[in-house]
Each structure stands twice: as structure tokens, then as C-alpha cells.
Short mmCIF file of C-alpha atoms in Angstrom, two decimals:
data_model
loop_
_atom_site.label_atom_id
_atom_site.label_comp_id
_atom_site.label_asym_id
_atom_site.label_seq_id
_atom_site.Cartn_x
_atom_site.Cartn_y
_atom_site.Cartn_z
CA MET A 1 -5.26 11.71 29.27
CA SER A 2 -3.86 9.10 27.00
CA GLU A 3 -4.36 9.07 23.29
CA PRO A 4 -7.05 6.89 21.70
CA ALA A 5 -5.89 3.60 20.39
CA PRO A 6 -5.43 3.80 16.39
CA VAL A 7 -8.51 2.27 14.39
CA THR A 8 -7.65 -0.74 12.38
CA GLY A 9 -9.59 -2.81 10.08
CA THR A 10 -9.76 -4.58 6.76
CA ALA A 11 -11.05 -3.40 3.26
CA ARG A 12 -13.17 -5.46 1.11
CA ALA A 13 -12.68 -5.17 -2.59
CA GLN A 14 -14.14 -6.64 -5.54
CA VAL A 15 -11.65 -8.25 -7.73
CA PRO A 16 -12.29 -9.50 -11.16
CA ALA A 17 -11.31 -13.27 -11.64
CA ARG A 18 -11.60 -15.82 -14.38
CA LEU A 19 -12.71 -19.33 -13.38
CA LEU A 20 -10.29 -21.99 -14.59
CA ASP A 21 -11.55 -24.84 -12.78
CA LEU A 22 -14.57 -25.83 -10.60
CA SER A 23 -15.60 -28.74 -8.55
CA LEU A 24 -18.01 -29.36 -5.61
CA GLY A 25 -15.09 -28.72 -3.33
CA GLY A 26 -13.45 -25.54 -4.76
CA ALA A 27 -12.29 -23.62 -7.65
CA LEU A 28 -9.11 -22.34 -9.38
CA LEU A 29 -9.14 -18.87 -10.35
CA ALA A 30 -7.04 -16.41 -12.53
CA LEU A 31 -6.61 -13.19 -10.68
CA ALA A 32 -4.29 -9.98 -11.16
CA THR A 33 -4.10 -9.63 -7.18
CA ALA A 34 -2.21 -12.46 -5.18
CA LEU A 35 -4.37 -13.53 -2.23
CA GLU A 36 -2.74 -14.61 1.21
CA VAL A 37 -2.89 -18.42 1.82
CA GLY A 38 -5.21 -19.16 4.69
CA ALA A 39 -7.24 -16.32 4.15
CA VAL A 40 -11.33 -16.48 4.04
CA HIS A 41 -13.08 -14.67 1.45
CA ASP A 42 -16.82 -14.61 -0.01
CA PHE A 43 -16.75 -15.28 -3.76
CA SER A 44 -19.53 -14.71 -6.35
CA LEU A 45 -19.31 -17.36 -9.14
CA GLN A 46 -21.55 -16.59 -12.35
CA LEU A 47 -22.78 -20.04 -13.70
CA GLU A 48 -25.01 -19.50 -16.72
CA GLY A 49 -26.26 -16.07 -15.93
CA GLU A 50 -26.83 -16.72 -12.18
CA VAL A 51 -24.74 -15.84 -9.31
CA LEU A 52 -23.73 -18.31 -6.63
CA TRP A 53 -22.12 -17.21 -3.51
CA VAL A 54 -19.61 -19.40 -1.55
CA GLN A 55 -17.10 -18.77 1.33
CA GLY A 56 -13.61 -19.97 0.39
CA GLU A 57 -10.28 -20.40 2.22
CA VAL A 58 -7.40 -19.72 -0.22
CA ARG A 59 -5.13 -22.95 -0.36
CA ARG A 60 -2.51 -21.94 -2.83
CA CYS A 61 -1.64 -18.95 -4.65
CA ARG A 62 1.24 -18.88 -7.28
CA GLN A 63 2.44 -16.16 -9.70
CA VAL A 64 2.08 -17.30 -13.31
CA ARG A 65 2.76 -14.03 -15.19
CA PRO A 66 4.25 -10.70 -13.77
CA GLU A 67 0.64 -9.41 -13.50
CA GLY A 68 -1.25 -12.70 -12.85
CA PHE A 69 -1.84 -15.27 -10.14
CA GLU A 70 -3.66 -18.54 -10.00
CA VAL A 71 -5.40 -19.11 -6.69
CA GLY A 72 -6.93 -22.31 -5.58
CA ILE A 73 -9.79 -22.29 -3.15
CA GLN A 74 -11.57 -24.53 -1.12
CA PHE A 75 -15.27 -24.00 -0.53
CA ILE A 76 -15.91 -23.89 3.35
CA GLY A 77 -19.26 -22.30 3.44
CA ILE A 78 -22.12 -22.26 0.92
CA HIS A 79 -25.89 -22.06 1.39
CA PRO A 80 -27.63 -25.40 0.52
CA HIS A 81 -29.64 -23.74 -2.08
CA ASP A 82 -26.53 -22.66 -3.86
CA GLU A 83 -24.79 -26.11 -3.32
CA ARG A 84 -27.70 -27.65 -5.15
CA ARG A 85 -27.29 -25.11 -8.09
CA LEU A 86 -23.61 -26.00 -7.96
CA ARG A 87 -23.72 -29.82 -8.19
CA ALA A 88 -26.44 -29.50 -10.98
CA TYR A 89 -23.97 -27.30 -12.81
CA VAL A 90 -21.01 -29.45 -12.08
CA ASP A 91 -22.99 -32.52 -13.14
CA GLN A 92 -24.15 -30.97 -16.36
CA GLN A 93 -20.48 -29.97 -17.24
CA ARG A 94 -19.45 -33.62 -16.82
CA GLN A 95 -21.67 -34.87 -19.49
#
């Protein structure tokens, strides 16, 4: 009998982030962990006490301190309800 194939997978983790910049198309985050460019992740954004979920693709990741990274994400998936909330928040910040 042959040995079974090894089991592989990915782990999902919660990584604290600080929001540096936000637009309708994406966000710039400060993280203690590097994220791979091209990777797709789910992100929760807390805007004025409400949690908004987006799916984003990592477009850039650069180390800014020995233990810190700036990560630019492009939003590629967002529920229409959350998109309306994001639009209202961004518009309010511009005023």
C-alpha cells in the first residue's frame, strides 16, 4: 500500500492593523506582519463603531521599521450594503 498524500492547507489568523488611509478603492494599513503581494484576504474595518467587511488583494507591502510594514490593499469584493456605508464614511471624511 502506498502512503497517503500529506495534508496541506492554509491558516487564517487575525492580525491587528492600524488604518493609515482609506478610499473607496482600497486602504493603506500598518501591520506588524508582512503580507504577500497578490494574496487575497478578508479584512474587517471598524468605522465609527461599525464593522465593515471587505475582500482585498495585497498590491504592495514594504517594510518601514524592523517590526512594521505598510500594506496597500485594493478592494476586490464588498457587499453592496457595506459599500454604501464605506461611501458615506469616505464622503463624510472629505467634508
